[in-house]
Coordinates of C-alpha atoms in Angstrom, one line a residue:
M1 CA 30.7 -20.9 12.0
F2 CA 29.0 -22.9 9.2
S3 CA 26.9 -25.9 10.8
S4 CA 26.4 -28.9 8.3
A5 CA 24.4 -30.5 11.1
S6 CA 21.3 -28.0 10.7
S7 CA 17.9 -29.0 10.0
L8 CA 17.6 -26.7 7.1
L9 CA 20.8 -27.8 5.2
P10 CA 21.2 -31.8 5.4
L11 CA 23.8 -33.4 3.1
V12 CA 21.9 -34.6 -0.1
P13 CA 22.8 -37.0 -2.6
L14 CA 24.3 -35.8 -5.7
L15 CA 21.4 -36.6 -7.8
A16 CA 19.3 -34.2 -5.8
V17 CA 20.8 -31.3 -7.6
L18 CA 19.0 -32.4 -10.9
P19 CA 15.8 -30.8 -10.1
T20 CA 17.3 -27.3 -10.5
A21 CA 18.0 -28.1 -14.3
L22 CA 14.2 -27.5 -14.3
A23 CA 14.4 -24.1 -12.5
L24 CA 14.2 -20.8 -13.7
D25 CA 16.9 -19.0 -15.8
D26 CA 16.5 -15.4 -17.3
A27 CA 14.9 -16.9 -20.5
G28 CA 12.5 -19.1 -18.7
M29 CA 11.6 -16.2 -16.4
R30 CA 10.9 -13.6 -18.8
S31 CA 7.4 -15.5 -19.8
R32 CA 6.5 -15.7 -16.0
S33 CA 4.0 -14.0 -14.1
V34 CA 4.2 -13.7 -10.4
Y35 CA 1.9 -13.6 -7.4
Q36 CA 3.4 -12.2 -4.4
L37 CA 1.7 -13.6 -1.0
I38 CA 2.7 -12.7 2.6
T39 CA 2.9 -16.6 4.1
D40 CA 1.0 -15.7 7.1
R41 CA -1.5 -13.8 5.9
F42 CA -2.8 -15.6 2.3
A43 CA -4.4 -18.8 3.6
R44 CA -4.3 -21.1 7.1
P45 CA -5.9 -24.1 7.8
S46 CA -9.5 -24.1 7.9
S47 CA -9.6 -24.9 11.8
A48 CA -8.5 -21.5 12.4
T49 CA -11.2 -19.3 13.6
S50 CA -9.2 -16.3 15.3
T51 CA -9.7 -12.8 14.5
C52 CA -6.9 -11.0 12.3
N53 CA -6.3 -7.6 12.3
A54 CA -3.1 -6.4 10.0
S55 CA -2.7 -3.5 12.6
D56 CA -2.1 -5.8 15.2
R57 CA 1.2 -7.2 13.5
K58 CA 0.9 -10.5 14.9
Y59 CA 1.1 -14.3 13.4
C60 CA -2.5 -15.0 12.1
G61 CA -1.9 -18.8 11.4
G62 CA -0.8 -18.8 7.3
T63 CA 1.0 -21.7 6.5
W64 CA 2.8 -23.3 3.4
S65 CA 0.3 -26.2 3.5
A66 CA -2.6 -23.8 3.3
I67 CA -1.0 -22.1 0.4
A68 CA -0.7 -25.5 -1.3
D69 CA -4.4 -25.9 -1.1
K70 CA -5.1 -22.7 -2.8
L71 CA -3.0 -23.0 -6.0
D72 CA -6.1 -23.2 -8.3
Y73 CA -7.1 -19.7 -6.8
I74 CA -3.5 -18.3 -8.2
S75 CA -3.6 -20.2 -11.3
G76 CA -7.3 -19.1 -12.3
M77 CA -5.8 -15.6 -12.6
G78 CA -3.2 -16.8 -14.9
Y79 CA -0.1 -16.4 -12.3
D80 CA 2.2 -19.1 -12.8
T81 CA 4.8 -18.3 -10.3
V82 CA 4.0 -17.8 -6.6
W83 CA 6.6 -15.8 -4.4
I84 CA 6.5 -16.6 -0.4
S85 CA 7.8 -14.9 2.3
P86 CA 11.3 -15.6 3.7
V87 CA 11.2 -19.3 5.6
V88 CA 13.9 -19.0 7.8
E89 CA 13.6 -19.0 11.8
N90 CA 12.7 -15.4 12.9
I91 CA 12.9 -13.6 16.4
G92 CA 10.3 -15.0 19.0
G93 CA 8.0 -13.0 20.7
T94 CA 6.2 -9.7 20.7
T95 CA 8.5 -6.4 20.0
G96 CA 7.7 -2.8 20.2
L97 CA 6.8 -3.3 16.3
G98 CA 4.7 -6.6 16.8
E99 CA 5.7 -10.2 16.0
A100 CA 8.0 -11.6 13.0
Y101 CA 4.9 -12.8 10.9
H102 CA 6.4 -11.1 7.9
G103 CA 9.2 -13.3 7.9
Y104 CA 12.0 -10.4 7.5
W105 CA 13.3 -10.7 11.3
T106 CA 16.1 -13.3 10.7
L107 CA 17.5 -15.3 13.6
D108 CA 19.1 -18.4 12.7
I109 CA 19.3 -19.0 8.7
N110 CA 19.9 -22.8 9.4
N111 CA 16.3 -23.5 10.7
L112 CA 12.8 -23.0 9.0
N113 CA 10.3 -20.6 10.4
S114 CA 7.9 -23.3 12.8
N115 CA 4.9 -20.8 12.6
F116 CA 4.7 -21.7 8.8
G117 CA 5.1 -25.4 8.8
T118 CA 7.8 -28.2 8.7
A119 CA 10.5 -29.0 6.1
D120 CA 8.1 -31.4 4.5
D121 CA 5.3 -28.9 4.1
L122 CA 7.7 -26.8 2.2
K123 CA 8.8 -29.4 0.0
S124 CA 5.2 -30.4 -0.6
L125 CA 4.2 -26.8 -1.7
S126 CA 6.9 -26.9 -4.2
T127 CA 6.1 -30.7 -5.3
K128 CA 2.4 -29.5 -5.6
L129 CA 3.5 -26.5 -7.4
H130 CA 5.4 -28.1 -10.0
D131 CA 2.5 -30.8 -10.5
K132 CA 0.5 -27.6 -11.6
N133 CA 3.2 -26.4 -14.0
M134 CA 3.9 -23.7 -11.6
Y135 CA 7.1 -22.3 -10.1
L136 CA 8.3 -21.3 -6.4
M137 CA 9.9 -18.4 -5.7
V138 CA 11.2 -17.8 -2.1
D139 CA 12.7 -14.5 -0.5
V140 CA 15.7 -14.3 1.4
V141 CA 17.3 -12.0 3.5
V142 CA 21.1 -11.4 3.2
N143 CA 22.0 -8.0 4.7
H144 CA 20.8 -8.7 8.4
V145 CA 19.6 -10.5 11.3
A146 CA 16.9 -8.8 13.8
A147 CA 17.3 -8.1 17.3
T148 CA 15.5 -6.1 20.1
A149 CA 18.8 -4.2 21.1
G150 CA 20.6 -1.6 19.1
S151 CA 24.2 -0.7 20.3
S152 CA 23.9 -3.4 23.1
F153 CA 23.7 -6.2 20.6
T154 CA 25.5 -9.1 21.6
P155 CA 25.0 -12.2 19.2
D156 CA 24.8 -15.7 21.0
A157 CA 24.3 -19.2 19.8
N158 CA 20.8 -18.8 18.5
Y159 CA 22.0 -16.6 15.8
A160 CA 24.3 -19.4 14.3
P161 CA 25.7 -19.4 12.1
F162 CA 26.6 -15.4 12.7
D163 CA 27.2 -16.0 16.7
T164 CA 30.2 -13.8 17.1
S165 CA 30.4 -9.8 17.0
A166 CA 33.0 -10.3 14.3
D167 CA 30.2 -11.7 12.0
Y168 CA 28.5 -8.1 11.9
H169 CA 29.4 -4.4 10.9
S170 CA 30.0 -2.3 13.9
F171 CA 27.0 -0.6 15.2
C172 CA 26.1 2.7 13.6
W173 CA 22.1 3.9 12.3
I174 CA 21.9 4.8 8.6
Q175 CA 21.8 8.5 8.7
D176 CA 22.2 9.5 5.2
Y177 CA 20.8 7.5 2.6
T178 CA 22.7 9.4 -0.1
N179 CA 26.1 8.0 1.6
Q180 CA 26.7 4.4 0.1
T181 CA 29.0 3.5 2.7
Q182 CA 26.6 4.1 5.3
V183 CA 23.8 2.5 3.3
E184 CA 26.1 -0.7 3.3
V185 CA 27.7 -1.0 6.8
C186 CA 25.3 0.8 9.1
W187 CA 22.0 -0.6 10.5
L188 CA 18.8 -0.4 9.5
G189 CA 15.8 -0.2 11.9
D190 CA 15.6 1.4 15.5
D191 CA 15.8 0.3 19.4
Q192 CA 12.7 -1.2 19.1
V193 CA 14.0 -3.9 16.2
A194 CA 17.2 -3.2 15.1
L195 CA 18.2 -5.1 11.6
V196 CA 22.2 -5.9 12.7
D197 CA 24.1 -5.6 9.4
I198 CA 26.1 -8.6 8.6
N199 CA 29.6 -8.3 7.5
T200 CA 29.3 -9.4 3.9
N201 CA 32.8 -8.4 3.5
S202 CA 33.9 -11.0 5.1
D203 CA 35.3 -14.0 2.8
E204 CA 34.4 -16.5 5.2
I205 CA 30.6 -14.8 5.4
K206 CA 30.6 -15.0 1.7
S207 CA 31.2 -18.6 1.6
T208 CA 28.7 -19.3 4.2
W209 CA 26.1 -17.6 2.4
N210 CA 26.8 -19.1 -1.2
N211 CA 26.8 -22.6 0.2
W212 CA 23.6 -21.8 2.1
I213 CA 21.9 -20.7 -0.9
K214 CA 22.7 -23.3 -2.9
S215 CA 21.7 -25.9 -0.4
L216 CA 18.4 -24.0 0.2
V217 CA 17.5 -24.3 -3.8
S218 CA 18.3 -27.7 -3.8
N219 CA 16.8 -29.0 -0.9
Y220 CA 13.3 -27.3 -2.0
T221 CA 13.5 -27.4 -5.6
L222 CA 13.5 -23.8 -5.8
D223 CA 12.8 -22.2 -9.1
A224 CA 14.0 -18.5 -8.4
V225 CA 14.7 -16.4 -5.5
R226 CA 13.7 -12.8 -4.3
I227 CA 16.6 -11.2 -2.6
D228 CA 15.6 -8.5 0.1
T229 CA 17.7 -5.2 0.8
V230 CA 20.2 -5.4 -2.3
K231 CA 21.7 -2.1 -2.0
H232 CA 22.5 -2.5 1.6
V233 CA 25.1 -5.3 0.7
Q234 CA 28.5 -4.2 -1.3
M235 CA 28.3 -4.8 -4.9
D236 CA 31.1 -7.5 -5.2
F237 CA 29.0 -9.9 -2.9
W238 CA 26.1 -10.3 -5.5
P239 CA 27.6 -12.2 -8.3
N240 CA 29.1 -15.2 -6.6
F241 CA 25.8 -15.3 -4.4
T242 CA 23.6 -15.2 -7.6
S243 CA 26.1 -17.8 -9.1
S244 CA 25.5 -20.1 -6.2
A245 CA 21.6 -20.0 -6.3
G246 CA 21.7 -21.2 -9.9
V247 CA 18.2 -19.8 -10.6
F248 CA 16.6 -16.5 -11.7
N249 CA 16.9 -13.7 -8.9
Q250 CA 14.7 -10.5 -8.7
G251 CA 16.2 -8.2 -6.2
E252 CA 14.8 -5.0 -3.8
V253 CA 16.8 -2.1 -4.8
L254 CA 14.5 0.4 -3.2
N255 CA 15.6 3.6 -5.2
G256 CA 13.9 5.1 -8.1
D257 CA 16.9 6.3 -10.1
A258 CA 17.3 4.2 -13.2
S259 CA 21.3 4.6 -13.4
Y260 CA 21.8 3.6 -9.7
N261 CA 19.5 0.5 -10.4
A262 CA 21.0 -0.4 -13.4
L263 CA 24.4 -0.8 -11.7
Y264 CA 23.2 -3.9 -9.9
Q265 CA 22.2 -5.6 -13.1
K266 CA 25.3 -4.8 -14.7
D267 CA 27.8 -5.5 -11.9
G268 CA 26.0 -7.3 -9.2
N269 CA 24.1 -9.9 -11.7
V270 CA 20.9 -8.9 -9.8
N271 CA 17.7 -8.2 -11.9
P272 CA 16.0 -5.4 -9.9
F273 CA 12.6 -4.6 -9.1
N274 CA 11.3 -1.8 -11.3
Y275 CA 11.4 1.4 -8.8
P276 CA 12.3 3.8 -11.3
A277 CA 8.8 3.1 -13.2
Y278 CA 6.9 2.4 -10.0
Y279 CA 7.1 6.1 -9.0
P280 CA 6.0 8.0 -12.2
L281 CA 3.6 5.0 -12.6
T282 CA 1.7 6.0 -9.7
R283 CA 1.9 9.9 -10.4
A284 CA 0.6 9.2 -13.7
F285 CA -2.5 7.3 -12.6
N286 CA -3.3 8.6 -9.2
Q287 CA -5.6 11.3 -10.5
T288 CA -7.2 12.3 -13.6
S289 CA -4.7 15.3 -14.1
G290 CA -1.6 12.7 -13.6
D291 CA 1.6 13.1 -15.1
L292 CA 1.8 10.9 -18.1
A293 CA 4.8 12.6 -19.5
S294 CA 7.0 11.5 -16.4
L295 CA 6.0 8.0 -16.9
V296 CA 6.6 8.1 -21.0
T297 CA 10.1 9.6 -20.0
M298 CA 11.1 7.5 -17.6
A299 CA 10.1 4.5 -20.2
S300 CA 12.8 5.6 -22.5
T301 CA 15.4 6.5 -19.5
I302 CA 15.0 2.9 -18.4
K303 CA 15.6 1.4 -21.9
S304 CA 18.9 3.5 -22.2
S305 CA 20.4 2.7 -18.5
F306 CA 19.7 -1.0 -18.1
E307 CA 21.5 -4.0 -19.7
D308 CA 18.5 -5.8 -20.2
P309 CA 14.9 -4.1 -19.1
T310 CA 12.9 -7.2 -20.1
L311 CA 14.2 -9.0 -16.8
L312 CA 12.9 -6.1 -14.5
G313 CA 10.2 -6.7 -11.9
N314 CA 7.2 -4.6 -12.8
F315 CA 4.6 -4.0 -10.0
L316 CA 2.3 -1.4 -8.7
N317 CA 1.7 -3.0 -5.2
N318 CA 3.7 -4.6 -2.7
H319 CA 4.4 -5.4 1.1
D320 CA 6.5 -2.4 1.2
N321 CA 4.6 0.2 -0.5
P322 CA 1.0 1.6 0.3
R323 CA -1.4 -0.2 -2.0
F324 CA -2.6 2.0 -4.9
E325 CA -6.3 1.5 -4.1
S326 CA -5.4 3.1 -0.6
T327 CA -5.4 6.5 -2.1
V328 CA -7.3 5.9 -5.7
T329 CA -10.9 4.9 -5.6
D330 CA -11.8 5.3 -9.2
T331 CA -11.9 2.1 -10.7
S332 CA -10.9 3.1 -14.2
L333 CA -7.6 4.7 -13.1
I334 CA -7.0 1.4 -10.7
K335 CA -7.0 -0.5 -14.0
N336 CA -4.6 1.6 -16.1
A337 CA -2.4 1.4 -13.4
H338 CA -2.4 -2.3 -13.1
A339 CA -2.4 -3.0 -16.6
Y340 CA 0.8 -1.1 -17.1
P341 CA 3.3 -3.8 -15.5
F342 CA 1.4 -6.4 -17.8
V343 CA 2.1 -4.7 -21.1
T344 CA 5.2 -3.4 -20.9
D345 CA 8.9 -4.9 -20.7
G346 CA 9.6 -7.0 -17.7
I347 CA 7.9 -9.5 -15.5
P348 CA 4.6 -8.6 -14.1
Y349 CA 4.1 -9.2 -10.3
G350 CA 0.6 -9.1 -8.7
Y351 CA 0.2 -8.6 -4.8
Y352 CA -2.3 -10.6 -3.3
G353 CA -5.4 -9.0 -2.3
S354 CA -5.2 -6.8 -5.6
E355 CA -8.0 -9.1 -7.0
A356 CA -9.9 -8.9 -3.7
G357 CA -10.0 -4.9 -4.0
F358 CA -7.8 -4.5 -0.7
T359 CA -6.9 -1.0 0.3
G360 CA -4.5 -1.2 2.8
G361 CA -2.0 1.5 3.4
N362 CA 1.3 1.7 4.9
D363 CA 2.7 -1.4 6.7
P364 CA 1.1 -3.1 8.3
D365 CA -2.2 -2.0 6.9
N366 CA -1.1 -3.3 3.5
R367 CA -0.7 -6.9 4.7
E368 CA -4.4 -7.9 5.2
P369 CA -5.3 -11.5 5.4
L370 CA -6.9 -12.6 2.6
W371 CA -9.4 -15.2 3.8
T372 CA -11.6 -12.3 4.7
A373 CA -12.3 -11.9 1.1
N374 CA -13.3 -15.9 0.5
Y375 CA -11.0 -16.3 -2.2
D376 CA -13.7 -15.0 -4.8
T377 CA -13.1 -15.7 -8.4
S378 CA -15.9 -13.9 -9.5
S379 CA -15.0 -10.5 -8.6
D380 CA -14.4 -8.0 -11.4
M381 CA -10.6 -7.5 -10.7
Y382 CA -10.3 -11.3 -10.7
K383 CA -11.2 -11.5 -14.1
F384 CA -9.4 -8.3 -14.9
F385 CA -5.6 -10.1 -13.8
A386 CA -6.9 -13.0 -15.8
S387 CA -7.7 -11.1 -18.6
L388 CA -4.0 -9.4 -18.5
N389 CA -2.1 -12.7 -18.0
A390 CA -4.1 -14.3 -21.0
V391 CA -3.5 -11.7 -23.7
R392 CA 0.4 -11.6 -22.3
K393 CA 0.6 -15.6 -22.7
A394 CA -1.2 -15.3 -26.1
A395 CA 1.4 -12.6 -27.2
G396 CA 4.3 -14.7 -26.4
S397 CA 2.7 -17.6 -27.9
A398 CA 2.1 -15.7 -31.1
S399 CA 5.7 -14.2 -31.3
S400 CA 9.1 -15.8 -30.2
D401 CA 10.5 -12.4 -29.8
F402 CA 7.7 -11.0 -27.8
Y403 CA 9.5 -11.6 -24.2
T404 CA 12.8 -10.0 -25.5
N405 CA 11.6 -7.2 -27.9
Q406 CA 11.7 -3.7 -25.9
M407 CA 8.7 -1.8 -26.2
S408 CA 7.6 2.0 -27.2
V409 CA 5.9 4.5 -25.3
S410 CA 4.6 7.4 -26.4
S411 CA 1.7 10.0 -25.8
L412 CA -1.4 9.6 -27.8
S413 CA -3.3 12.4 -26.3
D414 CA -3.4 14.7 -22.8
S415 CA -4.8 11.9 -21.2
S416 CA -3.7 8.4 -22.8
I417 CA -0.4 6.8 -23.7
L418 CA 0.5 4.4 -26.3
V419 CA 2.5 1.2 -25.5
V420 CA 3.7 -1.0 -28.2
K421 CA 5.3 -4.3 -27.6
G422 CA 4.4 -6.3 -30.4
P423 CA 1.9 -7.9 -30.8
L424 CA 0.6 -6.2 -27.9
V425 CA -0.7 -2.5 -28.5
S426 CA -2.2 -1.1 -25.2
V427 CA -3.8 2.5 -24.9
L428 CA -3.9 3.4 -21.2
S429 CA -5.8 6.6 -19.9
N430 CA -6.1 8.6 -16.8
S431 CA -9.2 10.5 -17.8
G432 CA -11.3 8.4 -15.1
S433 CA -14.4 6.4 -15.2
S434 CA -16.5 9.6 -15.4
A435 CA -14.8 11.0 -18.6
S436 CA -17.0 11.2 -22.0
D437 CA -15.9 8.7 -24.6
A438 CA -12.6 9.8 -25.8
S439 CA -11.4 9.0 -29.8
V440 CA -7.7 8.5 -30.2
T441 CA -5.9 6.8 -33.3
V442 CA -3.0 4.0 -33.2
P443 CA -1.1 4.6 -36.3
S444 CA 0.0 1.9 -38.3
S445 CA 3.6 3.2 -38.1
S446 CA 3.6 2.1 -34.6
S447 CA 1.2 -1.0 -34.6
N448 CA 2.6 -2.5 -37.7
W449 CA -0.8 -3.4 -38.5
S450 CA -1.9 -3.9 -41.8
A451 CA -5.0 -2.9 -43.8
N452 CA -8.0 -4.3 -42.8
T453 CA -6.7 -6.3 -39.7
K454 CA -9.1 -7.6 -37.3
V455 CA -8.0 -6.9 -33.6
I456 CA -9.7 -7.7 -30.2
D457 CA -9.7 -5.6 -26.8
A458 CA -8.7 -8.5 -24.5
I459 CA -10.2 -6.4 -21.6
S460 CA -13.9 -5.7 -22.9
C461 CA -13.5 -8.3 -25.6
E462 CA -14.5 -5.8 -28.5
S463 CA -13.5 -6.7 -31.7
L464 CA -12.4 -3.4 -34.1
T465 CA -10.7 -3.5 -37.6
T466 CA -8.0 -1.1 -39.0
D467 CA -8.6 0.9 -41.9
G468 CA -7.2 0.7 -45.3
S469 CA -3.6 1.9 -44.1
G470 CA -3.8 -0.2 -40.9
N471 CA -4.4 2.8 -38.6
L472 CA -6.9 1.9 -35.9
A473 CA -9.8 4.6 -34.5
V474 CA -10.2 3.6 -30.9
T475 CA -13.0 5.0 -28.3
V476 CA -11.7 5.2 -25.0
K477 CA -14.8 4.2 -22.9
S478 CA -15.2 5.2 -19.5
G479 CA -11.2 5.9 -19.2
L480 CA -10.8 2.2 -19.2
P481 CA -7.6 0.4 -20.8
R482 CA -7.3 -1.3 -23.8
V483 CA -5.2 -4.1 -24.5
F484 CA -5.2 -4.9 -28.3
I485 CA -4.0 -8.2 -30.0
A486 CA -4.5 -9.1 -33.8
D487 CA -7.5 -11.6 -33.6
S488 CA -5.1 -14.3 -35.5
S489 CA -2.8 -14.1 -32.5
K490 CA -5.1 -14.3 -29.7
G491 CA -5.3 -17.9 -29.2
S492 CA -7.8 -19.9 -27.0
S493 CA -7.7 -18.1 -23.8
V494 CA -8.1 -14.6 -24.7
C495 CA -11.8 -13.8 -24.3
S496 CA -12.6 -17.3 -24.5
N497 CA -15.7 -17.1 -22.5
S498 CA -17.2 -14.3 -24.5
T499 CA -18.7 -13.5 -27.6
S500 CA -16.6 -11.1 -29.6
S501 CA -18.9 -8.1 -30.6
S502 CA -17.7 -5.1 -33.0
S503 CA -20.1 -2.9 -31.1
G504 CA -18.9 -3.1 -27.6
G505 CA -18.3 -6.7 -26.4
N506 CA -18.5 -7.6 -22.7
S507 CA -16.6 -5.6 -20.2
G508 CA -16.2 -8.3 -17.6
A509 CA -15.0 -11.3 -19.5
T510 CA -13.1 -14.1 -17.7
S511 CA -10.0 -15.5 -19.7
V512 CA -7.8 -18.0 -17.7
I513 CA -4.8 -19.3 -18.8
A514 CA -3.9 -22.8 -19.5
S515 CA -0.6 -23.8 -18.1
S516 CA 1.9 -25.1 -20.4
P517 CA 4.1 -27.9 -19.5
R518 CA 7.0 -27.2 -17.2
T519 CA 10.1 -26.8 -19.4
L520 CA 13.7 -27.2 -19.2
V521 CA 14.2 -23.4 -19.0
A522 CA 17.7 -23.4 -17.3
G523 CA 19.2 -25.2 -20.4
T524 CA 18.7 -27.3 -23.3
V525 CA 17.8 -30.8 -23.1
G526 CA 21.4 -31.5 -24.0
A527 CA 22.5 -29.6 -21.0
A528 CA 20.3 -31.6 -18.8
L529 CA 21.6 -34.8 -20.1
M530 CA 24.9 -33.4 -19.3
V531 CA 24.2 -33.0 -15.8
L532 CA 23.1 -36.7 -15.9
A533 CA 26.2 -37.7 -17.3
M534 CA 28.3 -35.5 -14.6
A535 CA 26.2 -37.1 -11.8
F536 CA 27.4 -40.7 -12.4

């Protein structure tokens, strides 16, 4: 079943495991900021000139090498980790749902997707990221392979190592998503593209997957893995798989129930994406009468449900959900919604094209080619994300507990909430860009600021000072978010290209994070030396 002669899993010297000592563990990942991209749609060789229409669902020519050439564009926004599409060989040709440009229609896990490049290209991308003190996260699909037949599917050698019928759960479509047995053993997809459910209950298949992920991480010096369709695989599969990976994982549990998601972190050793927050987040800021109260309530529910909320993956946009901007056009609402994942507990994820103002709706329209935006680093949203990343990094530098301390979220007014994750204090509003200026007060009992403390808004670069009791009078202007940090804690990157002002500042200040040295975050130096000793 498991082929050791495959191109993806060559035998490697024992010393090849050493790079994983530099990979990301939980402690190292908390301080990261992730840029998600679709490999086929982020960048392609300059020689490519063909038109790319997202709605066509066809390969458009994006490659790993082209990603490597655009790393400065990503790091310019302050992102230090890049999540790329699945890398394995997918089914070929055109189906009723287009081509497998996205990488999620697995054929053979032992070969790479040649549309994206060669093994050397993928290794080179990893190396170039690491040379820039950046990290690589690769998407993996464990639950299924893809086929253009449903009940009549018969595996063959092309599906190695899962090339016999016994390697799959018997055919059935998922009909009831509240039935966990159906969710885990029945199939996703339809007769156009069936996602054939792998029998992950088999001990042999478990061993295959565990060996595969260990080799994938080692061979390409991966720093983290994103896991697709986590809830569709039984819980007892995940602990050994994630342990075999040996790096941080972020898993897709597409469900808005906090208690349901929390079980995967507790029992499966999988850190879910924060879908419980995603749904109330979009409802809070999708209109000027949005439901802020439900977001406040969910923030509290998440804290009480998860063993560690600081390891959740926070997002507003991704490849599976319509871009927020597809239904919301108000710039202030958009900025407040995007700010939330950066100023709250967990790891922020930015989806490519958000900085370019992309407005794609449901898949495939939310998978636009980025080169049509010319990688513009002067856009307002590009600078906005740079400012958010800069102030988050400054907060982490100012406080050793920033990434592990849990936030508080409370209501400030009918149209604003207060998010305190010291030393960050944020005022987010859904009043919208047409609203009149509104005054709110950040109490010292929430911020812990003392009297006459000078603070700076990392977005507008306006300087303010607390009163004699440590309270801060804040004016919400045009409904824009306010993200404050004490001036003494802002470091050199927050508002580095602007002159701070107590009367308004510059609203579009560029702030780019300077990368810190890549550290031994999977263990101490002593642990790394132990690995060396064991290797010899």
